[in-house]
Coordinates of C-alpha atoms in Angstrom, one line a residue:
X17 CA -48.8 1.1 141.7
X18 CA -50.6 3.7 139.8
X19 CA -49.4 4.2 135.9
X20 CA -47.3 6.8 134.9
X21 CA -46.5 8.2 131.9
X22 CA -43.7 6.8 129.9
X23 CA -40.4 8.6 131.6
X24 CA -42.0 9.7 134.7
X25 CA -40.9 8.4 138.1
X26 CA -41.2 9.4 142.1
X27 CA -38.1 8.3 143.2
X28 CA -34.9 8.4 142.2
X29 CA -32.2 6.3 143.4
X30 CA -28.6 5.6 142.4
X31 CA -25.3 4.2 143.5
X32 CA -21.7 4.8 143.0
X33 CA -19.9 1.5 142.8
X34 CA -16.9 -0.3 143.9
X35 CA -15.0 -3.3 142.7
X36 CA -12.6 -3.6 145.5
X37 CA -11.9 -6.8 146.9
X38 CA -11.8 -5.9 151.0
X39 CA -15.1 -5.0 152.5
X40 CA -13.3 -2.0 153.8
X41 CA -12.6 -0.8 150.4
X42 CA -16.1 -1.3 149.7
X43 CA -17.7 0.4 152.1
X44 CA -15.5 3.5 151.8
X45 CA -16.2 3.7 148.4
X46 CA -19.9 2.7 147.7
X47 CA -22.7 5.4 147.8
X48 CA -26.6 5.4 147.5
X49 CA -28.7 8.3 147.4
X50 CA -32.2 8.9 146.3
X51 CA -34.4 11.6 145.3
X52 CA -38.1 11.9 145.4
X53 CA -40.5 14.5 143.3
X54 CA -39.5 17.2 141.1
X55 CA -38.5 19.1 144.1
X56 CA -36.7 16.9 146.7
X57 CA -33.1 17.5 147.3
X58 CA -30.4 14.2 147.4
X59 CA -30.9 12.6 150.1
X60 CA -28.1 10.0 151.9
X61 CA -29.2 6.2 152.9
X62 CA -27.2 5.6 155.7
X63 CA -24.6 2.6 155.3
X64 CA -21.9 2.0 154.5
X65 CA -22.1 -0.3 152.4
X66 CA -20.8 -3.1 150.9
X67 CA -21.7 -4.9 147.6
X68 CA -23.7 -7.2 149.4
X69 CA -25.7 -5.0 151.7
X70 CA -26.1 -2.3 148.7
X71 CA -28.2 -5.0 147.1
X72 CA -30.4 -5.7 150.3
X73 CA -30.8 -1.7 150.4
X74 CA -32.0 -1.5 147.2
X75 CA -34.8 -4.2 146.9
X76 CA -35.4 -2.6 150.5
X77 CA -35.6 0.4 148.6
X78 CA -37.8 -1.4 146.2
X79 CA -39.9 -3.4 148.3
X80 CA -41.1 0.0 150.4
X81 CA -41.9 1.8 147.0
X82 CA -44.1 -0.6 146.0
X83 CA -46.0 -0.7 149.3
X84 CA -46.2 3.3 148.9
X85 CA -47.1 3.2 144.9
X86 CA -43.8 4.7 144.7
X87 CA -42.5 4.2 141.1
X88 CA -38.5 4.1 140.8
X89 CA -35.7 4.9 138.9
X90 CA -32.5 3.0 139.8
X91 CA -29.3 2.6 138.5
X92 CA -25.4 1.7 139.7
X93 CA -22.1 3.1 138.3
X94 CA -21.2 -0.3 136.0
X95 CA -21.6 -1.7 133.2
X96 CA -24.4 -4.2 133.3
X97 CA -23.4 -6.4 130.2
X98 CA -20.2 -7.2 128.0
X99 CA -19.9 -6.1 124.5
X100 CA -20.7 -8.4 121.9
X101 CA -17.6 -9.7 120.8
X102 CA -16.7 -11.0 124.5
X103 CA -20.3 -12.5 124.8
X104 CA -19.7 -14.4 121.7
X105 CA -15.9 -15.4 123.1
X106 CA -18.0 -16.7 126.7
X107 CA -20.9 -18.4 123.9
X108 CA -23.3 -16.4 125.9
X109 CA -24.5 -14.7 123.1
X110 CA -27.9 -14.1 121.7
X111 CA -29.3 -15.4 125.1
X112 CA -31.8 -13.4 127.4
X113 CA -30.2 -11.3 129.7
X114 CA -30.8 -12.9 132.9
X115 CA -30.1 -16.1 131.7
X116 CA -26.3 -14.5 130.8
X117 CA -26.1 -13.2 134.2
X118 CA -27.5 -16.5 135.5
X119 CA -24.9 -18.9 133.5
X120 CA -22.1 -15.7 134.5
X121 CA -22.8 -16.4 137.9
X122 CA -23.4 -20.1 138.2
X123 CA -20.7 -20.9 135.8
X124 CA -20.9 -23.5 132.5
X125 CA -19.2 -26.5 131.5
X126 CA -16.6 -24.2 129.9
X127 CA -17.0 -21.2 132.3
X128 CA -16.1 -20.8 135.4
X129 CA -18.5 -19.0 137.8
X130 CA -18.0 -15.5 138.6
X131 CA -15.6 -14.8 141.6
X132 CA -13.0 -12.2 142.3
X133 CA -11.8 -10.3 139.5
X134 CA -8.6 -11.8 140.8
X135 CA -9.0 -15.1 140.1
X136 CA -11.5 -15.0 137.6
X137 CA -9.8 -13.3 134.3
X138 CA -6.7 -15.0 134.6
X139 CA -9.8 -18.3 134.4
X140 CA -11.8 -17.2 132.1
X141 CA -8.8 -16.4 129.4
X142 CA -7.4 -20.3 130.0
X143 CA -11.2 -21.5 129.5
X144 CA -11.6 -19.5 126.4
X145 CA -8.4 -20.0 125.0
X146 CA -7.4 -16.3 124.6
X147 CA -5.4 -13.4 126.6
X148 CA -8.7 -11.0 126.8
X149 CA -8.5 -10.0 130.5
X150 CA -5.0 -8.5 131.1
X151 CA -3.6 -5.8 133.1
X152 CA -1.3 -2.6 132.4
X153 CA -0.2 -2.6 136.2
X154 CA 2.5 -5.5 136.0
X155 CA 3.1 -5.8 139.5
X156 CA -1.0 -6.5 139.8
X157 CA -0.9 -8.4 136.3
X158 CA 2.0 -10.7 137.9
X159 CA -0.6 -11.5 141.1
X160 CA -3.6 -12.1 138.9
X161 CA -1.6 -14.3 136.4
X162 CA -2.9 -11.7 133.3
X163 CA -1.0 -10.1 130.3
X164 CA 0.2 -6.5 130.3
X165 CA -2.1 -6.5 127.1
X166 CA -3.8 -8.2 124.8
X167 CA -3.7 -10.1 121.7
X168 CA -7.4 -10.7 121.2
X169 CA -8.6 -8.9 118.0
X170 CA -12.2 -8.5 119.1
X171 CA -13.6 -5.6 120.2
X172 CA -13.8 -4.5 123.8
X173 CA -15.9 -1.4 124.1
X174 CA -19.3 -1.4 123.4
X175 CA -21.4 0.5 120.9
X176 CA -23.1 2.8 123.9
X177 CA -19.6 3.8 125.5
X178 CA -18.4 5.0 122.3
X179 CA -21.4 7.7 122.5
X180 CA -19.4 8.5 126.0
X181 CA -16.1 10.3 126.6
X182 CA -14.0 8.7 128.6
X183 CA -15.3 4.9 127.6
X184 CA -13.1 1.9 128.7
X185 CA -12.6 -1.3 127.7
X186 CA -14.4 -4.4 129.6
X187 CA -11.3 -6.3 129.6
X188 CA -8.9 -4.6 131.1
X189 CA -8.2 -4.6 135.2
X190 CA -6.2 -2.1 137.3
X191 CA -5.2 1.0 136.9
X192 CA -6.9 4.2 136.6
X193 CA -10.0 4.1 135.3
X194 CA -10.3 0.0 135.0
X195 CA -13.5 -1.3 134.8
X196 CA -13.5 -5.0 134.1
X197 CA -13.5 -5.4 138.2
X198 CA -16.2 -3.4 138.6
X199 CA -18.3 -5.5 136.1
X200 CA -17.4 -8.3 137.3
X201 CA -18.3 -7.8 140.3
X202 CA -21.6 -6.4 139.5
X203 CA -22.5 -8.8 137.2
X204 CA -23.5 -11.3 139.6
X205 CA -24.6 -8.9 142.4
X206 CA -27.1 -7.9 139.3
X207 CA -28.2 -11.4 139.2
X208 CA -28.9 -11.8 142.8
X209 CA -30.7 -8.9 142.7
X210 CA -33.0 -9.6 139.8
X211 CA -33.8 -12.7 141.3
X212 CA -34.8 -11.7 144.7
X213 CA -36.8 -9.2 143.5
X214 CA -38.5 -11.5 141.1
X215 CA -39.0 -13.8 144.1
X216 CA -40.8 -10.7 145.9
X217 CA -43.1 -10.2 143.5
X218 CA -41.9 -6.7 142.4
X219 CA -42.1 -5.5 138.9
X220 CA -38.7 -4.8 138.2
X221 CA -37.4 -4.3 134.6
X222 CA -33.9 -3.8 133.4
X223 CA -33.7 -1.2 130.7
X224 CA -32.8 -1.6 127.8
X225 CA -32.7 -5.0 127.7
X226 CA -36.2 -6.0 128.9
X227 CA -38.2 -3.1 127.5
X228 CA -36.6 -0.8 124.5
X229 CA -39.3 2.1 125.9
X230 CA -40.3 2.4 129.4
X231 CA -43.6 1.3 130.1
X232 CA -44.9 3.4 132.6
X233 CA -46.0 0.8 135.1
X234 CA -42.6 -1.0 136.2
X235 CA -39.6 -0.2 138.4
X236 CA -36.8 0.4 136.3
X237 CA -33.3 -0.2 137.2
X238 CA -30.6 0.6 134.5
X239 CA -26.4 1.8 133.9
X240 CA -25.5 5.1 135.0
X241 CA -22.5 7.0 134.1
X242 CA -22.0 10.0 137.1
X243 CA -18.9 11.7 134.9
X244 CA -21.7 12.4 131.8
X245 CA -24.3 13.3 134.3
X246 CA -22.1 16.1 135.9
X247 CA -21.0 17.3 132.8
X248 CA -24.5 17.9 131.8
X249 CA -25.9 19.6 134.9
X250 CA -22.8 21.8 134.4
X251 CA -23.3 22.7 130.7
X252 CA -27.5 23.9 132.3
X253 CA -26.2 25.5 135.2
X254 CA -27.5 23.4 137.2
X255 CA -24.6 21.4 139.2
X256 CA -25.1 21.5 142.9
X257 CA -22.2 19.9 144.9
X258 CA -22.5 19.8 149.1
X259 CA -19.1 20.7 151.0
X260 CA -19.7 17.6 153.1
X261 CA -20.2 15.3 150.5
X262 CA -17.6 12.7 149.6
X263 CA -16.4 12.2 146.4
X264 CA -18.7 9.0 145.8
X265 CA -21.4 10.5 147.0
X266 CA -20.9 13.4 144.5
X267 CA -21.1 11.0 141.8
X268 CA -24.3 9.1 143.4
X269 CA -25.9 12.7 144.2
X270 CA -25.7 14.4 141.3
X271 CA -27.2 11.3 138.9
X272 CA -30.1 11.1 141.3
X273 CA -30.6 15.0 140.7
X274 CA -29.8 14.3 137.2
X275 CA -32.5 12.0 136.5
X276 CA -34.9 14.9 138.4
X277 CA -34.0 17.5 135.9
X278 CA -33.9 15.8 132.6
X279 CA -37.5 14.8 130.6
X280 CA -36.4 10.9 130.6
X281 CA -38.7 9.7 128.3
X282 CA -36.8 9.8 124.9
X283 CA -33.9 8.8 126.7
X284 CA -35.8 5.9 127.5
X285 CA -37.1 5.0 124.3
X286 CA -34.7 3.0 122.4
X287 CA -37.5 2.1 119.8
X288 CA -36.6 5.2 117.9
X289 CA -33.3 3.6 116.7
X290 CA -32.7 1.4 113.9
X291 CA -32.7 -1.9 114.3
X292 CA -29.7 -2.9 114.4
X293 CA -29.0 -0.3 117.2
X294 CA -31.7 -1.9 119.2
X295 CA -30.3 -5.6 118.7
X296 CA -26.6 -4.1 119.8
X297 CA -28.4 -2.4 122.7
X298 CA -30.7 -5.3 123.8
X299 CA -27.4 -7.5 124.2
X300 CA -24.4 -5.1 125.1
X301 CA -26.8 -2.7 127.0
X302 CA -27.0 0.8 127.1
X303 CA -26.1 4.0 129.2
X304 CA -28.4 6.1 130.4
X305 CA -28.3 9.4 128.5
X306 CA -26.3 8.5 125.5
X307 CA -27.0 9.7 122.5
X308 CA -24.6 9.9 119.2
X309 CA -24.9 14.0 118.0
X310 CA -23.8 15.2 114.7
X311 CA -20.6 17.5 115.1
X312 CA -21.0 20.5 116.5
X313 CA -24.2 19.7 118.2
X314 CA -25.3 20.3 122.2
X315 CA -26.3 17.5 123.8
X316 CA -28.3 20.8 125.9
X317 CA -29.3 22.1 122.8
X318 CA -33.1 22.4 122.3
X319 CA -33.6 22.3 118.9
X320 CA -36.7 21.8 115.9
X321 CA -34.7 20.3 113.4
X322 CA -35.4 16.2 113.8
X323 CA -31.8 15.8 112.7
X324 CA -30.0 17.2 115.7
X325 CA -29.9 14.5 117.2
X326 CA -28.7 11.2 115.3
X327 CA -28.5 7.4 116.5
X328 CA -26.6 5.5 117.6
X329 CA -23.7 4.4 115.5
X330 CA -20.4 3.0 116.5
X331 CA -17.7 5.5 113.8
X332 CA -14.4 4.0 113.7
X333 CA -15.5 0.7 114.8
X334 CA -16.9 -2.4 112.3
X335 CA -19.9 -3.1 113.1
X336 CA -22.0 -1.1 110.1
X337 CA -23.4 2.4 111.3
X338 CA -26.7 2.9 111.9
X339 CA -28.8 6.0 112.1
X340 CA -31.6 7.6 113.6
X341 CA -33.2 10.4 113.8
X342 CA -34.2 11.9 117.5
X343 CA -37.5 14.3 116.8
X344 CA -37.2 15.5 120.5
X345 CA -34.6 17.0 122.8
X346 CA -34.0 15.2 126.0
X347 CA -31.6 17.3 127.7
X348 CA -33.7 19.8 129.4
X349 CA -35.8 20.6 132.4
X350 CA -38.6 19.0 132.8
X351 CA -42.4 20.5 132.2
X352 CA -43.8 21.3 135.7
X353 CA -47.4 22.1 134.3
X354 CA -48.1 18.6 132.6
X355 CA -50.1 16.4 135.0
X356 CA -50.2 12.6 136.3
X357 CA -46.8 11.0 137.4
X358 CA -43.7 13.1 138.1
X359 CA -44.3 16.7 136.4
X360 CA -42.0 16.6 133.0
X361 CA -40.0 18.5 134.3
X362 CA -13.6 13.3 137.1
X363 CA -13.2 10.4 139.2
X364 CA -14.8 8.3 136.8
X365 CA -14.8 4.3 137.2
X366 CA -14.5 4.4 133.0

């Protein structure tokens, strides 16, 4: 594969997720569509899909890239870490990523190993001592053997979802807008997919928390949020819904186009934060796209003060705020005139 400059893919491909447990659920829910060029229009892969097969299609995806010197941009609608606080509950903390998702999966001699969100929280809060999964739903609370709520006093959103309306916490299952099953879930689908593409030979790199900038060369697979991404192509004008499209495939759809219309690059460089920001980010993760703006600000807004855009702090939370200043807007179409690489150009699981 050819190198590109920082930000600049060929493809983009992105999936709307599901945590359900029945493989029905799953494949009426789960959605993967892909883009390619500055001018190429969403395009379906055929399923359905479950979580299982999503991940064959996407290292299929991956695999024929590479063979085409194809560079990609992937994401899926969870989160792809824990915050902090639970990390350090699990005593997975300050370890690399895929080793968290490989212990996750595997299980410890204090963990138990990643299964149905079902089972698992209600296992997870007896190995750790502490109510942290729980469920507002009683009737589902009462079937998973979990709290309406919660006692624990650390924190359970992470410093990149407070940058996002809408955030949820990763401890909490059921409900509208429950994510903990979704993560769970995807946790370990993440590891299996890592691995097997590692075993393939591809170069796959999970942003932010192998590379702080993107590096031009790799494949690059990373968290999405679709609600934020439609909000954004609305504020430009530039939201394009088909009639025959589902509501999951709205949500994969309009990330992949997106991604197209948006200069990536800053939004990929994490190494203009402080660093502190980048340690949080390197461990908790980080959403594609989010960025903290002073009040008042666009997050459209093309603007030459430096200032308009500021990093990266977590207000109202205690971990100690830290600042940045962003010297260039992301939010905007891409330049079609540069050369090399790709021209520069609410149903919401949170």
């Amino acid at each position: 594969m050819k190198p590109h400059r920082p930000g600049h893919f060929d493809t983009f491909l992105f999936a709307d997720y599901s945590g359900a447990e029945s493989e029905s659920a799953q494949k009426a829910a789960i959605s993967l569509f892909r883009v390619d060029g500055v001018e190429g229009q969403p395009r379906k892969i055929v399923g359905p899909f479950t979580r299982a097969t999503l991940r064959e299609a996407l290292i299929h995806q991956l695999e024929s890239a590479t063979h085409e010197h194809r560079r990609v941009l992937f994401g899926i609608d969870h989160q792809w870490s824990w915050p902090r606080d639970l990390l350090k509950a699990a005593t997975l903390e300050d370890l690399p990523w895929r080793e968290r998702l490989a212990r996750l999966t595997a299980g410890t001699t204090t963990l138990p190993a990643l299964s149905s969100p079902s089972t698992y929280a209600a296992l997870f809060n007896r190995a750790v001592g502490s109510d942290i999964f729980h469920c507002r739903v009683h009737s589902l609370g009462a079937k998973y053997g979990l709290p309406p709520s919660s006692s624990w006093k650390g924190n359970a959103i992470r410093l990149t979802e407070t940058l996002m309306p809408g955030a949820k916490p990763a401890t909490r299952l059921g409900g509208t807008g429950a994510v903990a099953g979704q993560t769970l879930t995807g946790l370990r689908e993440l590891h299996l997919l890592f691995a097997e593409t590692k075993r393939l030979g591809l170069h796959v790199k999970a942003w932010p928390f192998e590379l702080m900038r993107d590096d031009g060369e790799s494949h690059v697979g990373g968290e999405i949020y679709p609600a934020f991404c439609k909000r954004d192509l609305k504020t430009r004008g530039l939201l394009k819904v088909e009639t025959e499209w589902t509501e999951h495939d709205r949500d994969a759809a309009t990330t992949a186009l997106w991604a197209r219309q948006t200069d990536l690059a800053p939004l990929l460089d994490l190494t203009l934060a402080s660093r502190t920001t980048q340690r949080i980010a390197r461990e908790e993760g980080w959403i594609l796209g989010a960025i903290e703006r002073i009040s008042g600000s666009s997050p459209t807004a093309k603007s030459s003060d430096p200032n308009t855009h500021r990093g990266l702090g977590r207000p109202g939370f205690h971990r100690r705020r830290a600042t940045v200043p962003w010297e260039r807007s992301a939010f905007r179409k891409p330049d079609r005139s540069a050369a090399g690489g790709r021209r520069s150009s609410d149903r919401s699981p949170r």
